[in-house]
mmCIF file of C-alpha atoms in Angstrom:
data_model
loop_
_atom_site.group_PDB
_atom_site.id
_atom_site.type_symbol
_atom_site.label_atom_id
_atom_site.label_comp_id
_atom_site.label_asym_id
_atom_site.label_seq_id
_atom_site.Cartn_x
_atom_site.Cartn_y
_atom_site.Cartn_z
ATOM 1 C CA UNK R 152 -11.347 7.407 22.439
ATOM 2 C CA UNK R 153 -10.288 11.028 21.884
ATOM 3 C CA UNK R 154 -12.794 13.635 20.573
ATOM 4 C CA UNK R 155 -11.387 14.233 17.190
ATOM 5 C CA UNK R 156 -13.053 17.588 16.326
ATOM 6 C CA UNK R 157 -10.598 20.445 16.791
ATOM 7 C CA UNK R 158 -11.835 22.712 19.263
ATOM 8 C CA UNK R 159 -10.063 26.210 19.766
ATOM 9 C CA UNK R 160 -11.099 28.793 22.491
ATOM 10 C CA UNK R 161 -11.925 31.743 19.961
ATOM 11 C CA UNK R 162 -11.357 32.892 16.637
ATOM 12 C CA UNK R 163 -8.211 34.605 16.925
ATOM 13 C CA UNK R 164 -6.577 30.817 18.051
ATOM 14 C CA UNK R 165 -7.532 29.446 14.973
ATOM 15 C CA UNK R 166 -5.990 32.414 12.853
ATOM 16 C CA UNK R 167 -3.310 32.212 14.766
ATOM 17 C CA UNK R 168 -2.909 28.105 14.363
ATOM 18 C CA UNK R 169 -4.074 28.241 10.867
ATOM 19 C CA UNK R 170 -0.710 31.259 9.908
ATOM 20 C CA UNK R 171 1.459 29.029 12.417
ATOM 21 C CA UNK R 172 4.211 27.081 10.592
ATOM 22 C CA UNK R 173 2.704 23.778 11.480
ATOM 23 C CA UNK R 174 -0.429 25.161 10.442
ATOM 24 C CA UNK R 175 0.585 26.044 7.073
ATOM 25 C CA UNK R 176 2.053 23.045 6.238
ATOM 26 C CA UNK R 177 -0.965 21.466 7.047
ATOM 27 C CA UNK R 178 -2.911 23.339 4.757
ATOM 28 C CA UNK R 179 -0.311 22.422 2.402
ATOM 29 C CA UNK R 180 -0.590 18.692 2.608
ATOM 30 C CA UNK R 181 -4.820 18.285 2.489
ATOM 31 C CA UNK R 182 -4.730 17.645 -1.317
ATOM 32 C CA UNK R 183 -2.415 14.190 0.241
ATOM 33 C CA UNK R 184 -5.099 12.985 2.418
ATOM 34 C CA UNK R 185 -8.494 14.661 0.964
ATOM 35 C CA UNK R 186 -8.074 14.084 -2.457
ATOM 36 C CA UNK R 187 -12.065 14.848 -3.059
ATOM 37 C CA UNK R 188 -11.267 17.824 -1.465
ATOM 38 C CA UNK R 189 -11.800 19.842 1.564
ATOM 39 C CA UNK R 190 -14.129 22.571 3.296
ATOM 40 C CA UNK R 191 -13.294 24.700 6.506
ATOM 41 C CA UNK R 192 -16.593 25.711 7.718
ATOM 42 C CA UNK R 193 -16.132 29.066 10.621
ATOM 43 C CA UNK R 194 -18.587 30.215 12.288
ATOM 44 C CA UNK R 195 -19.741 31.297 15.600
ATOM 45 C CA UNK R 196 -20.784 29.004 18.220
ATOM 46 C CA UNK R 197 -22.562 30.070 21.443
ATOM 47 C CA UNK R 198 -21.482 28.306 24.673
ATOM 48 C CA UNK R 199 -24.668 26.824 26.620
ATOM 49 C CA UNK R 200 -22.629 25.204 29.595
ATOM 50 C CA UNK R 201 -23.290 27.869 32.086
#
């Protein structure tokens, strides 16, 4: 099964997916599929792989 958590390499890909046509239509359509609504948590997360 795939890993279904969205995983970007850095902050500036997620602005960049999130202002993105495909990502504004998106935001557009949550209130269609999380009608108790919806949170976007960002924050930092420190690699410990190498």
């Amino acid at each position: 099964m795939d890993d279904p958590r969205a995983t970007v390499a850095d902050a500036a890909a997620v602005d960049a997916a999130l202002a993105s046509p495909h990502g504004q239509r998106l935001a557009a359509d949550v209130a269609n599929y999380a009608t108790g609504g919806a949170v976007i948590i960002r924050y930092p997360v420190q690699d410990s792989t190498g």
